[in-house]
PDB file of C-alpha atoms and ligand atoms in Angstrom:
ATOM      1  CA  MET A 207      11.725  75.573-112.707  1.00 78.00           C
ATOM      2  CA  THR A 208       8.832  73.134-112.730  1.00 91.00           C
ATOM      3  CA  ILE A 209       9.802  69.518-112.054  1.00 95.00           C
ATOM      4  CA  PRO A 210       7.732  66.310-112.078  1.00 97.00           C
ATOM      5  CA  ARG A 211       5.888  65.756-108.867  1.00 97.00           C
ATOM      6  CA  LEU A 212       3.513  63.295-107.219  1.00 97.00           C
ATOM      7  CA  TYR A 213       0.551  64.698-105.297  1.00 97.00           C
ATOM      8  CA  ASN A 214      -1.500  62.805-102.744  1.00 96.00           C
ATOM      9  CA  LEU A 215      -4.929  64.391-102.874  1.00 96.00           C
ATOM     10  CA  PRO A 216      -7.330  64.467 -99.941  1.00 95.00           C
ATOM     11  CA  THR A 217     -10.021  61.810 -99.833  1.00 97.00           C
ATOM     12  CA  VAL A 218     -13.327  61.383 -98.057  1.00 96.00           C
ATOM     13  CA  ASP A 219     -14.521  57.916 -97.084  1.00 93.00           C
ATOM     14  CA  ILE A 220     -18.214  57.726 -97.958  1.00 90.00           C
ATOM     15  CA  ASN A 221     -18.307  53.905 -98.187  1.00 90.00           C
ATOM     16  CA  SER A 222     -16.868  54.630-101.590  1.00 92.00           C
ATOM     17  CA  ILE A 223     -13.795  56.882-101.707  1.00 92.00           C
ATOM     18  CA  MET A 224     -14.198  60.427-102.974  1.00 96.00           C
ATOM     19  CA  THR A 225     -11.033  62.304-104.032  1.00 97.00           C
ATOM     20  CA  ILE A 226     -11.050  66.059-104.169  1.00 96.00           C
ATOM     21  CA  ALA A 227      -8.811  68.522-106.010  1.00 95.00           C
ATOM     22  CA  GLU A 228      -9.645  72.147-105.314  1.00 94.00           C
ATOM     23  CA  ARG A 229      -8.186  75.005-107.306  1.00 93.00           C
ATOM     24  CA  ASP A 230      -5.472  75.616-104.700  1.00 91.00           C
ATOM     25  CA  ASP A 231      -4.407  71.941-104.948  1.00 87.00           C
ATOM     26  CA  LEU A 232      -3.604  72.331-108.629  1.00 95.00           C
ATOM     27  CA  PRO A 233      -0.322  73.901-109.829  1.00 96.00           C
ATOM     28  CA  PHE A 234      -1.911  75.669-112.824  1.00 97.00           C
ATOM     29  CA  PRO A 235      -5.342  76.786-114.007  1.00 97.00           C
ATOM     30  CA  VAL A 236      -6.882  73.888-115.934  1.00 97.00           C
ATOM     31  CA  LYS A 237      -7.987  74.812-119.465  1.00 98.00           C
ATOM     32  CA  ARG A 238      -8.728  71.330-120.813  1.00 98.00           C
ATOM     33  CA  VAL A 239      -9.749  67.992-119.375  1.00 98.00           C
ATOM     34  CA  TYR A 240      -9.771  64.684-121.220  1.00 98.00           C
ATOM     35  CA  TRP A 241      -9.757  61.034-120.283  1.00 98.00           C
ATOM     36  CA  ILE A 242      -8.478  57.887-121.873  1.00 96.00           C
ATOM     37  CA  THR A 243      -9.914  54.406-121.510  1.00 93.00           C
ATOM     38  CA  SER A 244      -7.391  51.821-122.593  1.00 83.00           C
ATOM     39  CA  ASN A 245      -8.771  48.731-124.276  1.00 80.00           C
ATOM     40  CA  HIS A 246      -5.624  46.706-123.870  1.00 80.00           C
ATOM     41  CA  GLU A 247      -3.907  44.956-121.012  1.00 81.00           C
ATOM     42  CA  ASP A 248      -0.669  46.723-121.915  1.00 86.00           C
ATOM     43  CA  GLU A 249      -0.453  49.794-124.076  1.00 91.00           C
ATOM     44  CA  ILE A 250       2.288  52.377-124.566  1.00 94.00           C
ATOM     45  CA  ARG A 251       1.126  55.943-125.164  1.00 94.00           C
ATOM     46  CA  GLY A 252       2.674  59.386-125.101  1.00 96.00           C
ATOM     47  CA  GLU A 253       6.228  59.242-126.399  1.00 97.00           C
ATOM     48  CA  HIS A 254       6.306  62.950-126.965  1.00 98.00           C
ATOM     49  CA  ALA A 255       7.053  66.184-125.152  1.00 98.00           C
ATOM     50  CA  HIS A 256       5.107  69.421-124.991  1.00 98.00           C
ATOM     51  CA  LYS A 257       6.669  72.792-125.624  1.00 96.00           C
ATOM     52  CA  SER A 258       4.425  74.713-123.227  1.00 97.00           C
ATOM     53  CA  CYS A 259       1.577  72.530-122.016  1.00 98.00           C
ATOM     54  CA  GLN A 260       1.726  71.027-118.531  1.00 98.00           C
ATOM     55  CA  GLN A 261      -0.446  68.100-117.561  1.00 98.00           C
ATOM     56  CA  LEU A 262      -1.762  66.428-114.447  1.00 98.00           C
ATOM     57  CA  LEU A 263      -2.548  62.724-114.638  1.00 98.00           C
ATOM     58  CA  VAL A 264      -4.810  60.689-112.389  1.00 98.00           C
ATOM     59  CA  CYS A 265      -5.224  56.949-112.846  1.00 97.00           C
ATOM     60  CA  LEU A 266      -8.879  56.291-112.067  1.00 97.00           C
ATOM     61  CA  HIS A 267      -8.682  52.548-112.694  1.00 95.00           C
ATOM     62  CA  GLY A 268      -5.898  50.069-113.403  1.00 94.00           C
ATOM     63  CA  GLU A 269      -2.300  51.106-113.319  1.00 95.00           C
ATOM     64  CA  LEU A 270      -0.019  53.579-115.055  1.00 96.00           C
ATOM     65  CA  ASN A 271       3.747  53.663-115.354  1.00 97.00           C
ATOM     66  CA  ILE A 272       5.004  57.082-116.352  1.00 98.00           C
ATOM     67  CA  GLN A 273       8.581  57.587-117.510  1.00 98.00           C
ATOM     68  CA  LEU A 274       9.864  61.119-117.841  1.00 98.00           C
ATOM     69  CA  GLU A 275      13.113  62.567-119.126  1.00 98.00           C
ATOM     70  CA  ASP A 276      14.232  66.144-119.322  1.00 96.00           C
ATOM     71  CA  ASN A 277      16.372  67.677-122.023  1.00 92.00           C
ATOM     72  CA  HIS A 278      19.545  66.948-120.004  1.00 92.00           C
ATOM     73  CA  GLY A 279      18.793  63.236-119.697  1.00 94.00           C
ATOM     74  CA  ASN A 280      17.549  63.358-116.088  1.00 96.00           C
ATOM     75  CA  LYS A 281      14.984  60.603-115.699  1.00 97.00           C
ATOM     76  CA  SER A 282      12.161  60.011-113.251  1.00 97.00           C
ATOM     77  CA  SER A 283       9.316  57.534-113.124  1.00 98.00           C
ATOM     78  CA  PHE A 284       6.016  57.181-111.331  1.00 98.00           C
ATOM     79  CA  CYS A 285       3.654  54.283-110.803  1.00 97.00           C
ATOM     80  CA  LEU A 286       0.045  55.353-110.337  1.00 97.00           C
ATOM     81  CA  LYS A 287      -2.367  52.818-108.845  1.00 95.00           C
ATOM     82  CA  HIS A 288      -4.615  54.861-106.592  1.00 96.00           C
ATOM     83  CA  PRO A 289      -7.161  57.481-107.722  1.00 96.00           C
ATOM     84  CA  ASN A 290      -6.019  59.938-105.047  1.00 97.00           C
ATOM     85  CA  GLU A 291      -2.549  60.129-106.620  1.00 98.00           C
ATOM     86  CA  MET A 292      -1.815  62.754-109.251  1.00 98.00           C
ATOM     87  CA  VAL A 293       1.377  63.328-111.237  1.00 98.00           C
ATOM     88  CA  LEU A 294       2.501  66.631-112.655  1.00 98.00           C
ATOM     89  CA  ILE A 295       4.148  66.334-116.069  1.00 98.00           C
ATOM     90  CA  PRO A 296       5.833  69.656-116.745  1.00 98.00           C
ATOM     91  CA  SER A 297       6.351  70.990-120.235  1.00 97.00           C
ATOM     92  CA  GLN A 298       9.584  70.028-121.997  1.00 96.00           C
ATOM     93  CA  TYR A 299       9.718  66.521-120.554  1.00 98.00           C
ATOM     94  CA  TRP A 300       9.754  63.504-122.820  1.00 98.00           C
ATOM     95  CA  CYS A 301       6.944  61.321-121.559  1.00 98.00           C
ATOM     96  CA  LYS A 302       6.254  57.637-122.122  1.00 98.00           C
ATOM     97  CA  ILE A 303       3.265  56.070-120.424  1.00 97.00           C
ATOM     98  CA  ALA A 304       2.537  52.356-120.029  1.00 96.00           C
ATOM     99  CA  TYR A 305      -1.134  51.622-119.435  1.00 95.00           C
ATOM    100  CA  LYS A 306      -1.661  48.446-117.383  1.00 92.00           C
ATOM    101  CA  LYS A 307      -4.739  46.516-116.453  1.00 84.00           C
ATOM    102  CA  ASP A 308      -7.210  48.403-118.640  1.00 89.00           C
ATOM    103  CA  ALA A 309      -6.239  51.732-117.175  1.00 94.00           C
ATOM    104  CA  ILE A 310      -8.579  54.703-117.211  1.00 95.00           C
ATOM    105  CA  VAL A 311      -6.730  58.006-117.030  1.00 97.00           C
ATOM    106  CA  LEU A 312      -7.943  61.518-116.367  1.00 98.00           C
ATOM    107  CA  VAL A 313      -5.763  64.333-117.748  1.00 98.00           C
ATOM    108  CA  MET A 314      -5.957  67.997-116.799  1.00 98.00           C
ATOM    109  CA  ALA A 315      -3.998  70.316-119.089  1.00 98.00           C
ATOM    110  CA  SER A 316      -2.763  73.877-118.752  1.00 98.00           C
ATOM    111  CA  HIS A 317      -3.440  74.703-122.416  1.00 98.00           C
ATOM    112  CA  GLU A 318      -6.003  74.075-125.100  1.00 98.00           C
ATOM    113  CA  TYR A 319      -5.173  71.395-127.646  1.00 98.00           C
ATOM    114  CA  ASP A 320      -2.545  72.561-130.116  1.00 98.00           C
ATOM    115  CA  PRO A 321      -0.790  70.090-132.413  1.00 98.00           C
ATOM    116  CA  GLU A 322       2.054  72.603-132.783  1.00 98.00           C
ATOM    117  CA  ASP A 323       2.811  72.250-129.074  1.00 98.00           C
ATOM    118  CA  TYR A 324       3.980  68.645-129.525  1.00 98.00           C
ATOM    119  CA  ILE A 325       7.568  67.471-130.021  1.00 97.00           C
ATOM    120  CA  ARG A 326       7.089  63.961-131.367  1.00 97.00           C
ATOM    121  CA  VAL A 327      10.632  63.113-132.474  1.00 96.00           C
ATOM    122  CA  TYR A 328      12.912  62.078-129.617  1.00 96.00           C
ATOM    123  CA  ASP A 329      16.151  63.165-131.304  1.00 94.00           C
ATOM    124  CA  GLU A 330      14.622  66.563-131.993  1.00 94.00           C
ATOM    125  CA  PHE A 331      13.671  66.839-128.322  1.00 95.00           C
ATOM    126  CA  LYS A 332      17.170  65.900-127.188  1.00 93.00           C
ATOM    127  CA  SER A 333      18.973  68.208-129.574  1.00 89.00           C
ATOM    128  CA  GLN A 334      17.004  71.367-129.115  1.00 79.00           C
ATOM    129  CA  GLU A 335      17.654  74.193-126.697  1.00 66.00           C
ATOM    130  CA  LEU A 336      15.032  74.733-124.025  1.00 59.00           C
ATOM    131  CA  LYS A 337      13.657  77.765-125.799  1.00 57.00           C
ATOM    132  CA  TYR A 338       9.989  77.486-124.964  1.00 55.00           C
ATOM    133  CA  HIS A 339       8.409  79.143-121.994  1.00 50.00           C
ATOM    134  CA  LEU A 340       5.228  78.539-120.102  1.00 46.00           C
ATOM    135  CA  GLY A 341       2.368  80.446-121.641  1.00 42.00           C
TER     136      GLY A 341
HETATM  137  P1  TYD Q 690      -1.967  62.282-128.009  1.00 64.93           P
HETATM  138  O1  TYD Q 690      -1.834  63.508-127.155  1.00 64.93           O
HETATM  139  O2  TYD Q 690      -0.813  61.940-128.904  1.00 64.93           O
HETATM  140  O3  TYD Q 690      -2.294  61.014-127.085  1.00 64.93           O
HETATM  141  P2  TYD Q 690      -1.336  60.147-126.130  1.00 64.93           P
HETATM  142  O4  TYD Q 690      -0.369  61.088-125.472  1.00 64.93           O
HETATM  143  O5  TYD Q 690      -2.283  59.496-125.175  1.00 64.93           O
HETATM  144  O6  TYD Q 690      -0.611  59.144-126.951  1.00 64.93           O
HETATM  145  O7  TYD Q 690      -3.298  62.416-128.860  1.00 64.93           O
HETATM  146  C1  TYD Q 690      -3.771  61.360-129.643  1.00 64.93           C
HETATM  147  C2  TYD Q 690      -4.636  61.929-130.751  1.00 64.93           C
HETATM  148  O8  TYD Q 690      -5.761  62.602-130.211  1.00 64.93           O
HETATM  149  C3  TYD Q 690      -3.918  62.917-131.652  1.00 64.93           C
HETATM  150  O9  TYD Q 690      -4.257  62.628-132.980  1.00 64.93           O
HETATM  151  C4  TYD Q 690      -4.462  64.257-131.296  1.00 64.93           C
HETATM  152  C5  TYD Q 690      -5.821  63.954-130.691  1.00 64.93           C
HETATM  153  N1  TYD Q 690      -6.156  64.861-129.577  1.00 64.93           N
HETATM  154  C6  TYD Q 690      -7.096  65.867-129.766  1.00 64.93           C
HETATM  155  O10 TYD Q 690      -7.688  66.022-130.866  1.00 64.93           O
HETATM  156  N2  TYD Q 690      -7.397  66.700-128.717  1.00 64.93           N
HETATM  157  C7  TYD Q 690      -6.796  66.579-127.515  1.00 64.93           C
HETATM  158  O11 TYD Q 690      -7.109  67.375-126.575  1.00 64.93           O
HETATM  159  C8  TYD Q 690      -5.816  65.533-127.335  1.00 64.93           C
HETATM  160  C9  TYD Q 690      -5.116  65.334-126.014  1.00 64.93           C
HETATM  161  C10 TYD Q 690      -5.526  64.701-128.401  1.00 64.93           C
END
C-alpha cells in the first residue's frame, strides 16, 4: 500500500542550490507536470481526493502545509519550506493544502488530467469503499 511520504532530494551547492530528482528518485513515472503560483498570503487549495492519480509536491518558494487523511480517518501532515523536500500524496487520500507566503508549487502527477478522477465531496470520500486501483 502506498502511504504519504517526505523525500529529501539531493542538492548541489553551486552558489545557488540545485535540487535533482532522477527517475529512480521518483516513486512513479511522471505523466504530467504543472505548477501553481499563489497570489495570496494564505490560500487553501485541494480539498479533494484522487481515485487513481498520485502526486509529488515540491514547494519552490514560500511555504506549504499539507493535510492528508485516508479513508479510515488516519491523518498526516507535512510542512514544506525547502525546495529539496518533496511529498508523495498517494491516491485515495483527502488532501487539503494551505499555501503560505506566496507559495510556488511544482506538482508531478502519475496520470494525465481527468476530471473523473477527482472525489470532491468529503462525505462521498469517507463513505465509499476503497474500490479504485492504481492505473
Ligand atoms: P484542481 O486540481 O482542483 O486544483 P487545486 O488542487 O490546486 O485546488 O484544479 C483546478 C482547476 O484547474 C480545475 O478546474 C481543473 C483545472 N486543471 C486542469 O485543467 N488541468 C490540470 O492538469 C489540473 C491539475 C487542473
